[in-house]
Coordinates of C-alpha atoms in Angstrom, one line a residue:
M1 CA 18.8 29.0 15.0
Q2 CA 22.6 29.2 13.6
E3 CA 22.3 28.7 10.1
I4 CA 20.9 27.3 7.0
I5 CA 23.2 25.1 4.1
L6 CA 22.4 24.3 1.3
Y7 CA 24.1 20.8 -0.3
Y8 CA 24.1 19.5 -3.9
F9 CA 24.2 16.1 -4.0
G10 CA 28.3 14.7 -4.1
G11 CA 28.8 17.4 -1.1
K12 CA 29.0 20.6 -2.5
I13 CA 27.1 23.4 -0.2
K14 CA 24.9 25.5 -2.9
D15 CA 24.3 28.1 -0.3
R16 CA 24.8 28.8 3.9
L17 CA 21.5 31.0 4.3
T18 CA 20.1 33.3 7.8
P19 CA 17.7 31.3 9.1
T20 CA 14.3 33.3 8.4
P21 CA 11.1 32.8 7.2
F22 CA 11.9 33.2 3.4
N23 CA 15.0 31.4 4.1
I24 CA 13.5 28.8 5.5
R25 CA 10.3 27.9 2.8
E26 CA 13.7 27.5 0.6
C27 CA 14.0 23.6 2.0
H28 CA 10.0 22.8 1.0
A29 CA 10.3 19.6 -0.5
L30 CA 14.1 18.7 -0.1
K31 CA 15.5 16.1 2.3
V32 CA 16.9 17.7 5.2
R33 CA 18.8 16.8 8.4
L34 CA 17.6 18.9 11.2
T35 CA 20.0 19.5 14.3
M36 CA 18.1 20.2 17.2
K37 CA 18.7 22.3 20.5
D38 CA 19.0 18.9 22.6
G39 CA 21.8 17.5 19.9
S40 CA 19.3 15.2 18.4
V41 CA 19.5 14.7 14.8
K42 CA 16.3 14.2 12.7
E43 CA 15.4 13.8 9.1
G44 CA 12.8 13.5 6.5
F45 CA 11.5 15.4 4.0
A46 CA 10.4 19.3 5.1
N47 CA 7.4 20.7 4.4
T48 CA 7.2 24.2 5.0
H49 CA 3.9 25.2 3.3
C50 CA 1.7 23.3 5.8
T51 CA -0.7 23.8 8.4
W52 CA -0.7 21.8 11.2
P53 CA -2.6 18.9 12.0
E54 CA -4.9 20.0 9.8
R55 CA -2.4 19.9 6.7
H56 CA -3.7 22.0 4.7
L57 CA -0.7 23.8 2.0
L58 CA -0.4 27.3 2.4
W59 CA 1.3 29.2 -1.1
E60 CA 0.3 33.1 -0.5
D61 CA 3.1 34.8 1.8
K62 CA 1.2 36.7 4.8
E63 CA 0.0 33.6 5.7
L64 CA 3.7 31.6 5.1
E65 CA 5.2 34.4 7.2
A66 CA 3.2 33.2 10.3
L67 CA 4.1 29.4 10.4
D68 CA 7.1 29.1 13.1
F69 CA 7.3 25.5 12.3
L70 CA 7.6 23.2 9.3
V71 CA 6.3 19.5 9.0
L72 CA 8.9 16.9 9.0
E73 CA 7.9 13.5 6.4
K74 CA 8.5 10.8 6.2
Y75 CA 7.7 7.5 3.4
I76 CA 6.3 4.8 4.9
H77 CA 6.6 2.3 2.6
I78 CA 10.6 2.7 1.7
D79 CA 13.1 -0.1 1.8
E80 CA 15.8 2.0 3.2
A81 CA 18.2 -1.5 2.8
T82 CA 17.3 -1.1 -1.2
Q83 CA 16.5 2.5 -1.5
T84 CA 13.0 1.4 -3.1
F85 CA 9.4 2.1 -2.6
T86 CA 7.6 -1.4 -1.1
C87 CA 3.8 -0.5 -2.6
G88 CA 3.2 1.3 -6.0
G89 CA 0.2 3.7 -6.8
M90 CA -1.0 6.3 -4.3
Q91 CA -0.2 4.3 -1.4
R92 CA 3.5 5.2 -1.9
N93 CA 3.5 9.0 -1.2
E94 CA 2.1 7.8 2.7
T95 CA 4.2 9.8 4.9
A96 CA 4.4 10.2 8.7
C97 CA 4.4 13.7 10.0
E98 CA 6.1 15.9 13.1
Q99 CA 5.6 19.5 13.3
I100 CA 8.7 20.8 14.3
M101 CA 8.9 24.2 15.5
Y102 CA 11.7 26.4 14.5
A103 CA 13.0 27.6 18.3
D104 CA 14.0 24.2 18.4
I105 CA 16.5 24.1 16.0
E106 CA 20.1 24.9 15.6
Q107 CA 20.7 23.9 12.3
I108 CA 18.8 22.8 9.3
E109 CA 20.9 20.9 6.2
A110 CA 19.3 20.6 3.1
I111 CA 19.7 18.9 -0.2
A112 CA 18.8 20.5 -3.5
F113 CA 16.7 18.7 -6.1
S114 CA 16.4 15.7 -3.5
G115 CA 12.4 15.4 -4.0
I116 CA 11.5 11.6 -5.4
R117 CA 10.5 14.1 -8.1
W118 CA 13.8 14.5 -9.0
G119 CA 15.0 11.1 -9.2
A120 CA 16.4 11.3 -6.8
K121 CA 16.5 7.5 -4.9
P122 CA 13.6 6.5 -1.7
T123 CA 15.3 7.1 1.1
N124 CA 14.1 9.2 3.9
K125 CA 18.0 9.6 5.3
F126 CA 20.1 12.3 4.6
D127 CA 22.5 10.7 2.1
L128 CA 24.7 13.0 -0.1
S129 CA 25.2 9.9 -2.5
A130 CA 22.1 9.2 -3.3
G131 CA 21.5 11.6 -6.3
T132 CA 22.9 13.0 -9.0
P133 CA 26.1 15.1 -7.8
F134 CA 26.3 18.4 -9.2
V135 CA 28.9 19.5 -12.0
D136 CA 30.5 22.5 -12.0

């Protein structure tokens, strides 16, 4: 893996990080675009604290350092055209998940404060305009 680029909404670069297990955790719960070594691109939300396939959350540093993958999550109940949820309640939080090995990733791009809990628009797409831009 070459680099982790962390953006603010609006496109300003917040940080460029060397990929380490600790730095990859900085992407937890953020919207990411993964450029894979085979040239393909995957977008969604990074879960860097999750076992697979049990989806048990880990928080201890020792356990997290042993992970060599992230879980890419995509919300199931989103209308991408309108960037709205298509249902309410707990059902709106349902996600489709894919295990992505760190060894298969060429680059990670992430958007700071891009989780829906921070007020970002509901979209699985890596969209630098789908939230409040950073202001110096």
